[in-house]
Short mmCIF file of C-alpha atoms and ligand atoms in Angstrom, two decimals:
data_model
loop_
_atom_site.label_atom_id
_atom_site.label_comp_id
_atom_site.label_asym_id
_atom_site.label_seq_id
_atom_site.Cartn_x
_atom_site.Cartn_y
_atom_site.Cartn_z
CA MET F 1 29.64 -107.60 88.26
CA SER F 2 27.74 -108.69 85.79
CA THR F 3 26.20 -111.35 84.24
CA PRO F 4 27.86 -112.95 81.46
CA ILE F 5 25.79 -112.31 78.26
CA ALA F 6 26.46 -115.02 75.15
CA PRO F 7 29.38 -114.20 72.50
CA VAL F 8 27.59 -113.27 69.36
CA GLU F 9 28.35 -115.70 66.17
CA GLN F 10 30.11 -113.74 63.14
CA LYS F 11 27.27 -115.25 60.74
CA ARG F 12 24.83 -113.72 58.66
CA LYS F 13 21.25 -115.17 59.60
CA VAL F 14 18.20 -113.51 58.32
CA ILE F 15 15.68 -115.11 59.42
CA THR F 16 12.53 -113.44 59.57
CA ALA F 17 11.39 -109.97 57.22
CA ILE F 18 13.48 -107.06 58.03
CA PRO F 19 11.76 -105.00 59.92
CA GLY F 20 10.74 -108.32 61.60
CA PRO F 21 8.01 -108.45 63.47
CA LYS F 22 9.00 -107.55 66.28
CA SER F 23 11.15 -104.16 64.98
CA THR F 24 8.07 -103.77 63.53
CA GLN F 25 6.26 -102.94 66.60
CA ILE F 26 9.10 -101.02 68.25
CA ILE F 27 9.38 -99.05 65.29
CA ALA F 28 5.71 -97.81 65.98
CA ARG F 29 6.57 -97.10 69.14
CA ARG F 30 8.82 -95.35 68.06
CA ALA F 31 7.09 -92.99 65.39
CA ALA F 32 4.82 -92.09 68.09
CA ALA F 33 7.52 -91.00 70.39
CA VAL F 34 10.35 -90.23 68.78
CA SER F 35 10.83 -86.61 67.20
CA ALA F 36 9.89 -87.07 63.20
CA SER F 37 13.01 -85.34 62.52
CA LEU F 38 15.10 -88.84 63.10
CA GLY F 39 16.49 -90.67 60.07
CA MET F 40 16.85 -94.26 60.48
CA SER F 41 19.34 -96.45 58.20
CA MET F 42 18.24 -99.22 58.74
CA PRO F 43 14.54 -100.84 60.02
CA ALA F 44 15.87 -102.93 62.22
CA VAL F 45 15.92 -102.60 66.27
CA ILE F 46 19.59 -103.46 68.15
CA GLU F 47 19.55 -105.93 70.85
CA ARG F 48 23.12 -107.37 70.40
CA ALA F 49 26.34 -106.89 68.22
CA ALA F 50 29.70 -107.91 67.84
CA GLY F 51 32.73 -107.85 65.50
CA GLY F 52 30.95 -107.61 62.55
CA ILE F 53 27.64 -108.34 63.59
CA LEU F 54 24.53 -106.43 64.69
CA VAL F 55 21.21 -108.49 66.40
CA ASP F 56 18.06 -107.45 66.17
CA VAL F 57 14.41 -108.78 68.53
CA ASP F 58 14.18 -110.76 65.73
CA GLY F 59 16.69 -112.69 66.01
CA ASN F 60 18.28 -111.88 62.52
CA HIS F 61 22.20 -111.06 62.20
CA ILE F 62 23.26 -108.28 60.23
CA ILE F 63 26.49 -107.78 57.96
CA ASP F 64 27.86 -104.19 59.25
CA LEU F 65 29.59 -102.23 57.01
CA GLY F 66 28.10 -98.96 58.59
CA ALA F 67 30.64 -99.37 62.17
CA GLY F 68 27.70 -96.37 63.64
CA ILE F 69 28.78 -94.12 60.86
CA ALA F 70 33.05 -94.88 61.80
CA VAL F 71 33.01 -95.47 65.86
CA VAL F 72 32.84 -98.73 66.67
CA ASN F 73 36.57 -99.31 65.03
CA VAL F 74 37.26 -100.99 67.79
CA GLY F 75 34.42 -103.71 67.02
CA ASN F 76 30.09 -102.97 69.98
CA SER F 77 31.20 -103.92 73.28
CA ALA F 78 34.91 -104.43 72.73
CA PRO F 79 36.25 -106.38 76.15
CA HIS F 80 38.78 -103.68 77.19
CA VAL F 81 35.63 -101.13 76.59
CA VAL F 82 33.42 -103.07 78.23
CA GLU F 83 36.29 -103.89 81.15
CA ASN F 84 36.92 -100.64 81.96
CA VAL F 85 33.45 -98.66 81.80
CA GLN F 86 32.35 -101.36 83.92
CA ARG F 87 35.15 -100.82 86.30
CA GLN F 88 34.65 -96.92 86.51
CA VAL F 89 30.68 -97.41 86.90
CA ALA F 90 31.26 -99.12 89.56
CA GLU F 91 33.99 -96.77 91.07
CA PHE F 92 32.92 -93.29 90.42
CA THR F 93 30.45 -91.98 87.46
CA HIS F 94 31.32 -87.93 88.27
CA THR F 95 33.16 -84.91 88.89
CA CYS F 96 33.29 -82.90 86.58
CA PHE F 97 37.16 -82.38 84.87
CA MET F 98 37.00 -78.51 86.10
CA VAL F 99 35.34 -79.36 89.65
CA ALA F 100 37.89 -81.74 90.99
CA PRO F 101 40.09 -83.95 88.60
CA TYR F 102 40.73 -87.07 87.49
CA LEU F 103 43.05 -89.71 85.85
CA GLY F 104 41.44 -90.89 83.37
CA TYR F 105 40.69 -87.86 81.62
CA ILE F 106 44.82 -86.57 82.48
CA GLU F 107 45.31 -90.14 80.45
CA VAL F 108 43.25 -89.98 77.04
CA CYS F 109 44.97 -86.36 75.93
CA GLU F 110 48.32 -87.60 77.53
CA ALA F 111 47.67 -90.89 74.61
CA LEU F 112 46.64 -87.93 71.77
CA ASN F 113 49.40 -85.83 72.62
CA ARG F 114 51.12 -89.03 71.70
CA LEU F 115 49.14 -90.41 69.10
CA THR F 116 48.41 -87.77 67.13
CA PRO F 117 50.43 -86.74 64.32
CA GLY F 118 52.68 -83.55 64.81
CA LYS F 119 56.77 -83.40 65.61
CA PHE F 120 56.25 -80.79 68.44
CA ALA F 121 54.70 -80.54 72.22
CA LYS F 122 50.69 -80.53 72.18
CA LYS F 123 47.83 -80.44 75.03
CA SER F 124 44.03 -81.40 74.37
CA VAL F 125 40.94 -80.66 76.12
CA LEU F 126 37.83 -83.42 76.04
CA LEU F 127 34.33 -82.77 74.50
CA ASN F 128 31.45 -84.92 73.33
CA SER F 129 30.65 -84.67 70.28
CA GLY F 130 32.76 -83.90 66.84
CA ALA F 131 30.66 -80.37 66.57
CA GLU F 132 31.06 -79.98 69.61
CA ALA F 133 34.74 -80.36 69.21
CA LEU F 134 35.08 -78.12 66.20
CA GLU F 135 33.31 -75.48 67.73
CA ASN F 136 36.10 -75.40 70.52
CA ALA F 137 38.58 -75.14 67.91
CA VAL F 138 36.69 -72.04 66.08
CA LYS F 139 36.86 -70.63 69.45
CA ILE F 140 40.56 -71.41 70.36
CA ALA F 141 42.09 -70.30 66.65
CA ARG F 142 40.18 -67.27 66.37
CA SER F 143 40.63 -66.31 69.90
CA PHE F 144 44.60 -67.38 69.02
CA THR F 145 44.55 -65.77 66.51
CA LYS F 146 42.81 -62.50 67.06
CA ARG F 147 41.17 -62.75 63.90
CA GLN F 148 37.36 -64.71 62.95
CA ALA F 149 37.82 -65.50 59.45
CA ILE F 150 37.43 -69.69 59.16
CA VAL F 151 37.43 -71.18 55.73
CA VAL F 152 35.79 -74.75 55.30
CA PHE F 153 35.21 -76.82 51.81
CA GLU F 154 32.47 -77.48 49.70
CA HIS F 155 31.24 -81.02 50.50
CA GLY F 156 32.41 -80.81 53.92
CA TYR F 157 30.45 -81.84 57.07
CA HIS F 158 31.45 -79.95 60.08
CA GLY F 159 27.87 -80.74 62.59
CA ARG F 160 24.58 -80.34 62.89
CA THR F 161 25.15 -77.26 65.89
CA ASN F 162 24.34 -73.25 65.12
CA LEU F 163 28.64 -72.34 64.02
CA THR F 164 29.24 -76.72 62.38
CA MET F 165 25.32 -76.17 60.17
CA GLY F 166 27.11 -72.73 59.22
CA MET F 167 30.91 -74.18 58.52
CA THR F 168 28.68 -77.46 56.47
CA ALA F 169 28.26 -77.07 53.14
CA LYS F 170 25.44 -79.53 52.33
CA ASN F 171 21.74 -77.87 52.99
CA MET F 172 19.62 -81.11 52.85
CA PRO F 173 19.31 -81.90 56.11
CA TYR F 174 21.25 -80.38 57.71
CA LYS F 175 21.00 -76.75 57.22
CA ASP F 176 17.59 -76.22 55.57
CA SER F 177 15.58 -73.44 56.85
CA PHE F 178 17.40 -73.95 60.69
CA GLY F 179 19.24 -70.42 59.74
CA PRO F 180 20.70 -67.89 60.66
CA PHE F 181 24.53 -69.38 60.28
CA THR F 182 27.28 -67.00 62.00
CA PRO F 183 29.36 -65.03 60.16
CA GLU F 184 32.95 -65.20 59.18
CA ILE F 185 32.69 -68.88 57.11
CA TYR F 186 34.35 -68.73 53.73
CA ARG F 187 33.39 -71.84 52.19
CA MET F 188 36.54 -73.37 49.68
CA PRO F 189 35.95 -75.03 46.34
CA MET F 190 37.06 -78.45 46.85
CA ALA F 191 39.36 -80.86 45.06
CA TYR F 192 36.65 -83.08 44.16
CA PRO F 193 39.05 -85.38 41.35
CA TYR F 194 36.43 -87.14 40.07
CA ARG F 195 34.22 -83.63 39.40
CA TRP F 196 36.58 -81.28 38.76
CA GLU F 197 35.65 -79.48 35.89
CA GLY F 198 38.75 -80.53 32.99
CA GLY F 199 38.97 -84.61 35.35
CA ALA F 200 42.28 -85.49 37.64
CA ALA F 201 44.43 -84.50 36.04
CA ALA F 202 43.28 -80.76 36.23
CA CYS F 203 42.23 -81.36 39.68
CA GLU F 204 45.81 -82.08 41.00
CA LYS F 205 47.19 -79.09 38.69
CA ASP F 206 44.98 -76.04 39.20
CA ALA F 207 42.99 -77.05 42.59
CA LEU F 208 44.70 -75.00 45.57
CA ASP F 209 45.93 -72.28 43.24
CA VAL F 210 42.01 -71.95 42.66
CA VAL F 211 41.70 -71.99 46.65
CA ILE F 212 44.77 -70.02 47.04
CA HIS F 213 43.99 -67.13 44.71
CA LYS F 214 39.62 -67.36 45.92
CA MET F 215 41.00 -67.00 49.89
CA ASP F 216 43.95 -63.74 48.93
CA LYS F 217 41.19 -61.95 46.51
CA GLU F 218 38.20 -62.68 48.66
CA ILE F 219 38.82 -63.00 52.59
CA GLY F 220 42.89 -62.15 52.19
CA GLY F 221 45.28 -64.17 54.49
CA LYS F 222 45.64 -61.69 56.85
CA ASN F 223 42.38 -62.33 57.53
CA ILE F 224 42.18 -66.17 57.87
CA ALA F 225 42.10 -67.32 62.21
CA ALA F 226 42.03 -71.05 60.88
CA ILE F 227 41.91 -73.27 57.22
CA VAL F 228 39.15 -75.52 58.28
CA ILE F 229 39.33 -79.80 56.04
CA GLU F 230 38.48 -83.32 56.38
CA PRO F 231 42.34 -85.51 54.87
CA ILE F 232 39.05 -87.01 53.24
CA GLN F 233 35.96 -85.54 52.96
CA GLY F 234 33.04 -88.28 55.48
CA GLU F 235 29.47 -87.22 55.06
CA GLY F 236 30.68 -85.05 51.70
CA GLY F 237 31.44 -88.32 50.35
CA PHE F 238 35.00 -90.15 50.85
CA ILE F 239 36.57 -87.31 48.53
CA ILE F 240 40.20 -87.57 48.77
CA PRO F 241 41.96 -84.13 46.96
CA PRO F 242 45.18 -85.16 44.79
CA LYS F 243 48.27 -85.28 46.33
CA GLY F 244 49.58 -81.43 47.22
CA PHE F 245 47.19 -80.09 47.89
CA MET F 246 46.55 -80.48 51.83
CA PRO F 247 50.15 -79.76 51.81
CA GLY F 248 49.58 -76.56 50.33
CA LEU F 249 46.49 -75.38 52.33
CA ALA F 250 48.83 -76.12 55.25
CA LYS F 251 51.49 -74.12 54.44
CA TYR F 252 49.77 -71.14 52.27
CA ALA F 253 47.99 -70.69 56.40
CA LYS F 254 51.88 -70.76 57.90
CA ASP F 255 52.46 -68.86 55.88
CA ASN F 256 49.77 -66.59 56.28
CA GLY F 257 49.52 -66.97 60.47
CA ALA F 258 46.65 -68.72 60.16
CA LEU F 259 45.89 -71.92 62.00
CA PHE F 260 45.45 -75.23 59.83
CA ILE F 261 43.32 -77.75 61.42
CA ALA F 262 42.56 -81.10 60.57
CA ASP F 263 38.80 -82.52 60.68
CA GLU F 264 39.51 -86.57 61.73
CA VAL F 265 36.35 -86.74 63.68
CA GLN F 266 35.19 -89.78 60.51
CA THR F 267 38.78 -90.41 59.57
CA GLY F 268 40.84 -90.52 62.89
CA PHE F 269 42.09 -93.71 64.67
CA ALA F 270 43.26 -96.40 62.45
CA ARG F 271 39.58 -96.06 60.17
CA THR F 272 42.40 -95.04 57.49
CA GLY F 273 45.48 -97.55 57.77
CA GLN F 274 47.03 -94.61 59.11
CA MET F 275 46.02 -93.93 63.27
CA PHE F 276 45.51 -90.03 61.61
CA ALA F 277 44.76 -89.71 58.17
CA SER F 278 47.05 -86.64 58.30
CA GLU F 279 50.22 -88.58 58.42
CA ASP F 280 49.29 -90.37 55.01
CA GLU F 281 50.94 -86.84 53.18
CA ASN F 282 53.51 -85.89 56.72
CA LEU F 283 51.03 -83.05 57.62
CA GLU F 284 51.25 -81.60 61.30
CA PRO F 285 47.88 -80.29 61.53
CA ASP F 286 47.78 -76.73 64.24
CA LEU F 287 45.17 -78.63 65.58
CA ILE F 288 43.33 -81.90 64.93
CA THR F 289 40.10 -82.40 65.86
CA THR F 290 38.60 -86.33 66.98
CA ALA F 291 35.30 -87.66 68.04
CA LYS F 292 33.73 -91.04 66.53
CA GLY F 293 35.97 -93.68 66.95
CA ILE F 294 37.84 -92.61 69.94
CA ALA F 295 36.32 -94.55 72.64
CA GLY F 296 34.14 -97.34 71.09
CA GLY F 297 31.06 -95.99 70.95
CA LEU F 298 30.49 -93.59 73.77
CA PRO F 299 30.64 -89.88 73.36
CA LEU F 300 33.46 -88.64 73.90
CA ALA F 301 35.29 -85.49 71.18
CA ALA F 302 38.64 -84.23 71.34
CA VAL F 303 40.76 -80.73 70.50
CA THR F 304 44.55 -81.84 70.18
CA GLY F 305 47.12 -79.86 69.03
CA ARG F 306 50.05 -77.63 69.53
CA ALA F 307 51.29 -76.61 73.38
CA ASP F 308 51.70 -72.70 72.90
CA VAL F 309 48.54 -72.60 70.77
CA MET F 310 46.37 -74.82 73.33
CA ASP F 311 47.73 -72.35 76.15
CA SER F 312 47.03 -69.45 75.13
CA ILE F 313 42.82 -68.61 75.70
CA HIS F 314 42.19 -67.50 79.52
CA ALA F 315 41.75 -69.97 82.17
CA SER F 316 38.48 -70.77 82.25
CA GLY F 317 37.55 -70.08 78.50
CA LEU F 318 36.63 -73.63 77.77
CA GLY F 319 35.03 -75.94 79.07
CA GLY F 320 31.47 -78.00 79.48
CA THR F 321 30.30 -80.15 82.75
CA TYR F 322 29.81 -83.89 81.29
CA GLY F 323 33.22 -82.92 78.50
CA GLY F 324 35.62 -86.02 79.16
CA SER F 325 33.13 -87.76 81.61
CA PRO F 326 34.98 -91.25 83.74
CA VAL F 327 33.03 -93.04 81.78
CA ALA F 328 33.81 -92.17 78.00
CA CYS F 329 37.77 -91.13 79.09
CA ALA F 330 37.72 -95.19 80.33
CA ALA F 331 35.76 -96.35 77.92
CA ALA F 332 38.92 -94.56 75.09
CA LEU F 333 42.15 -95.55 77.01
CA GLY F 334 40.24 -99.02 76.53
CA ALA F 335 39.50 -98.17 72.86
CA ILE F 336 42.49 -97.41 71.99
CA LYS F 337 45.29 -100.06 73.73
CA THR F 338 42.04 -102.56 71.91
CA ILE F 339 44.07 -100.60 68.05
CA GLU F 340 47.35 -101.04 69.86
CA GLU F 341 47.62 -104.27 70.64
CA ASP F 342 45.20 -105.78 68.46
CA LYS F 343 47.08 -103.74 65.07
CA LEU F 344 44.45 -101.96 64.46
CA VAL F 345 46.09 -99.80 61.77
CA ASP F 346 47.11 -103.03 59.91
CA ARG F 347 43.74 -104.51 59.70
CA ALA F 348 42.68 -101.22 58.15
CA LYS F 349 44.79 -101.25 55.34
CA LYS F 350 44.00 -105.46 55.20
CA ILE F 351 39.91 -104.15 54.73
CA GLY F 352 40.61 -102.15 52.70
CA ALA F 353 43.04 -103.42 50.50
CA ILE F 354 40.16 -106.58 50.17
CA MET F 355 37.15 -103.72 49.67
CA SER F 356 38.85 -101.64 46.80
CA ASP F 357 39.66 -105.42 45.15
CA GLU F 358 35.75 -106.20 44.98
CA LEU F 359 34.94 -102.60 44.57
CA TYR F 360 37.25 -102.50 41.69
CA LYS F 361 35.53 -105.98 39.40
CA MET F 362 32.21 -104.19 40.70
CA LYS F 363 33.49 -100.86 38.43
CA ALA F 364 34.30 -103.42 36.18
CA LYS F 365 31.30 -105.10 35.87
CA HIS F 366 28.40 -102.52 36.06
CA SER F 367 28.82 -98.96 34.15
CA ILE F 368 27.01 -97.81 36.59
CA ILE F 369 29.74 -97.33 39.07
CA GLY F 370 31.51 -93.82 38.29
CA GLU F 371 34.47 -94.30 40.76
CA VAL F 372 35.83 -96.25 43.49
CA ARG F 373 38.15 -94.12 45.66
CA GLY F 374 38.80 -95.22 49.42
CA ARG F 375 42.22 -95.67 51.92
CA GLY F 376 41.93 -98.10 54.13
CA ALA F 377 39.02 -99.08 55.71
CA MET F 378 36.80 -95.71 54.07
CA GLN F 379 35.65 -97.02 50.22
CA ALA F 380 33.39 -95.74 48.20
CA ILE F 381 31.91 -96.19 44.86
CA GLU F 382 29.83 -92.80 43.33
CA LEU F 383 26.81 -94.60 41.72
CA VAL F 384 26.77 -91.88 38.05
CA ILE F 385 24.26 -92.85 34.73
CA PRO F 386 25.54 -94.64 32.65
CA GLY F 387 27.46 -93.30 29.83
CA GLY F 388 28.35 -89.77 32.36
CA THR F 389 28.76 -88.37 35.40
CA GLU F 390 25.04 -87.12 36.20
CA PRO F 391 24.56 -88.60 39.97
CA ASN F 392 22.87 -92.20 39.85
CA THR F 393 20.34 -91.51 43.32
CA ALA F 394 17.76 -93.32 42.17
CA ALA F 395 19.82 -96.47 41.73
CA LEU F 396 21.02 -95.30 45.19
CA GLY F 397 18.13 -96.37 47.13
CA LYS F 398 17.42 -99.48 45.72
CA ILE F 399 20.64 -101.02 46.32
CA VAL F 400 20.62 -100.28 49.87
CA LYS F 401 17.00 -102.15 50.16
CA TYR F 402 18.52 -104.68 48.47
CA CYS F 403 21.43 -104.93 51.39
CA GLN F 404 19.18 -104.82 54.24
CA GLU F 405 16.83 -107.14 52.83
CA LYS F 406 19.55 -109.73 52.79
CA GLY F 407 20.74 -108.82 55.99
CA VAL F 408 23.22 -106.50 54.67
CA LEU F 409 24.19 -103.07 57.02
CA ILE F 410 25.48 -99.78 54.25
CA LEU F 411 25.76 -96.12 55.39
CA THR F 412 25.24 -94.04 52.13
CA ALA F 413 26.59 -90.38 51.64
CA GLY F 414 27.81 -87.39 49.25
CA THR F 415 26.30 -83.68 48.35
CA TYR F 416 24.26 -85.51 45.75
CA SER F 417 23.48 -88.38 47.67
CA ASN F 418 24.55 -90.97 45.36
CA VAL F 419 27.77 -92.61 47.70
CA ILE F 420 28.15 -96.23 48.85
CA ARG F 421 30.39 -95.53 51.84
CA LEU F 422 32.30 -98.79 53.62
CA ILE F 423 33.56 -97.99 56.68
CA PRO F 424 33.08 -102.10 59.00
CA PRO F 425 34.52 -102.02 62.88
CA LEU F 426 37.91 -102.51 62.08
CA VAL F 427 37.35 -106.22 63.66
CA ILE F 428 35.56 -107.88 61.21
CA PRO F 429 36.19 -110.75 60.18
CA GLU F 430 36.97 -111.99 56.28
CA ASP F 431 34.72 -114.24 55.41
CA LEU F 432 31.58 -111.27 56.81
CA LEU F 433 33.11 -108.72 55.23
CA ARG F 434 33.58 -110.59 51.64
CA GLU F 435 30.26 -112.27 52.04
CA GLY F 436 28.70 -108.36 52.68
CA LEU F 437 30.80 -107.01 48.77
CA SER F 438 29.18 -109.99 47.33
CA ILE F 439 25.80 -109.34 48.85
CA LEU F 440 26.34 -106.09 46.99
CA ASP F 441 26.87 -107.10 43.93
CA GLU F 442 24.47 -109.58 44.25
CA ALA F 443 22.09 -105.75 44.58
CA ILE F 444 24.01 -104.16 42.16
CA THR F 445 22.95 -107.07 39.16
CA ALA F 446 19.45 -107.64 40.47
CA VAL F 447 19.20 -103.70 40.63
CA LEU F 448 20.44 -103.31 36.72
CA ASN F 449 18.67 -105.53 36.16
CA GLU F 450 15.03 -104.15 36.88
CA SER F 451 16.93 -101.53 34.36
CA LEU F 452 15.88 -98.93 37.13
CA VAL F 453 19.34 -96.90 36.23
CA SER F 454 18.44 -94.50 34.10
CA ALA F 455 14.99 -93.62 35.96
C1 PLP K 501 30.39 -86.33 62.73
C2 PLP K 501 31.06 -85.85 62.17
C3 PLP K 501 30.87 -84.32 62.43
C4 PLP K 501 30.24 -84.35 63.72
O1 PLP K 501 30.63 -84.68 64.45
P1 PLP K 501 28.91 -85.48 66.10
O2 PLP K 501 29.71 -86.32 67.06
O3 PLP K 501 28.06 -86.08 65.01
O4 PLP K 501 28.93 -83.90 66.42
C5 PLP K 501 32.29 -83.39 62.26
N1 PLP K 501 33.18 -83.21 61.45
C6 PLP K 501 32.93 -84.37 60.91
C7 PLP K 501 34.30 -84.92 59.62
C8 PLP K 501 31.89 -85.85 60.67
O5 PLP K 501 32.29 -86.90 60.38
#
């Protein structure tokens, strides 16, 4: 059907400067043709990718510690994904599921209903992006509860559409000048152990009470349609609330007739060493939003949850032209098959342990690392001015740039833009992962030696 292409050699190779001459030319065309509003983490134009490697147009082989922002958990062009997509695209490309249905959409919903936590009857609806999943989860919660207030959290990220911008915490770059935002979104303090006043122990003891008090006094429990939270905050800097915080919120929602919605767009699909991060504290969210890791790189998203809630919406109330496209569904079935067959949940635990070990070794050496945190293959370091907790944004950019020049792609995060997050494809070979981590260590050492950290 298609011409076979050579496998991508799983080896780091830096043969030109990055960007090399070909990338530089194409990036100039990008600047002329593409809106300047779009960011670019890595100035290398990619031509091929697989496993733990991205190959650029100049032939550089770059170690991928970002997975396209936790999307290609199964790796780029994973064989089951390629096979399913090629077959589907040759069979038919679009009918619109609401015009004439097809099996793939139904099978993805069946898989989601089976895989998501919650021992109750579930149903799903498919959309195109994470933000669209959040939009729909809010529509469903408001319609089901006949209430309007939506509770979100500091440092939370839920997307860039108008509603989800309002739900997202960070102003720059996501919200600045783009308002007004929608009403009835209430932002609560986040249980952020590293930055909680009084430290992690105080956070564990007090955070839930603080949030519950605010919800009671400032919103009123009976007005809340839903509490929406990421089990581990992604863009916010891989913030993990203390044990008990999430179950406490879920209980408050239940006691007050509100829905508890877990935004698992970034944490889902084996990333954290569970199929979904909610499983870690035996949470059974009423609704779960998913996207990123769902379809091996094709655009797909979902809301999955309690059947009584999902079925409470009036006929034709939800939908969209492309949501659950047959090609994206075929990809999702290939990705899910890969996660299950290749035991990527276990693999996430394994590479998570390697990353965490190496990061703790770095923390012991470099006082610029304020905290190491993460779960499974979702690990981060928070950079500070040594001796305190003041965010070290200046060092972050320099460390990232050093890694890029050596052919290692790492991503950043955090409200204070001082977090390095590692979210490699779960199929990355162990030697590449270790090499990437040792270059990160080298980068921190180099930046410290330039004594730029106190800048
Ligand atoms: C990325 C992300 C979104 C938005 O997803 P898009 O597909 O970019 O719209 C929502 N929530 C979380 C937790 C995310 O990480």
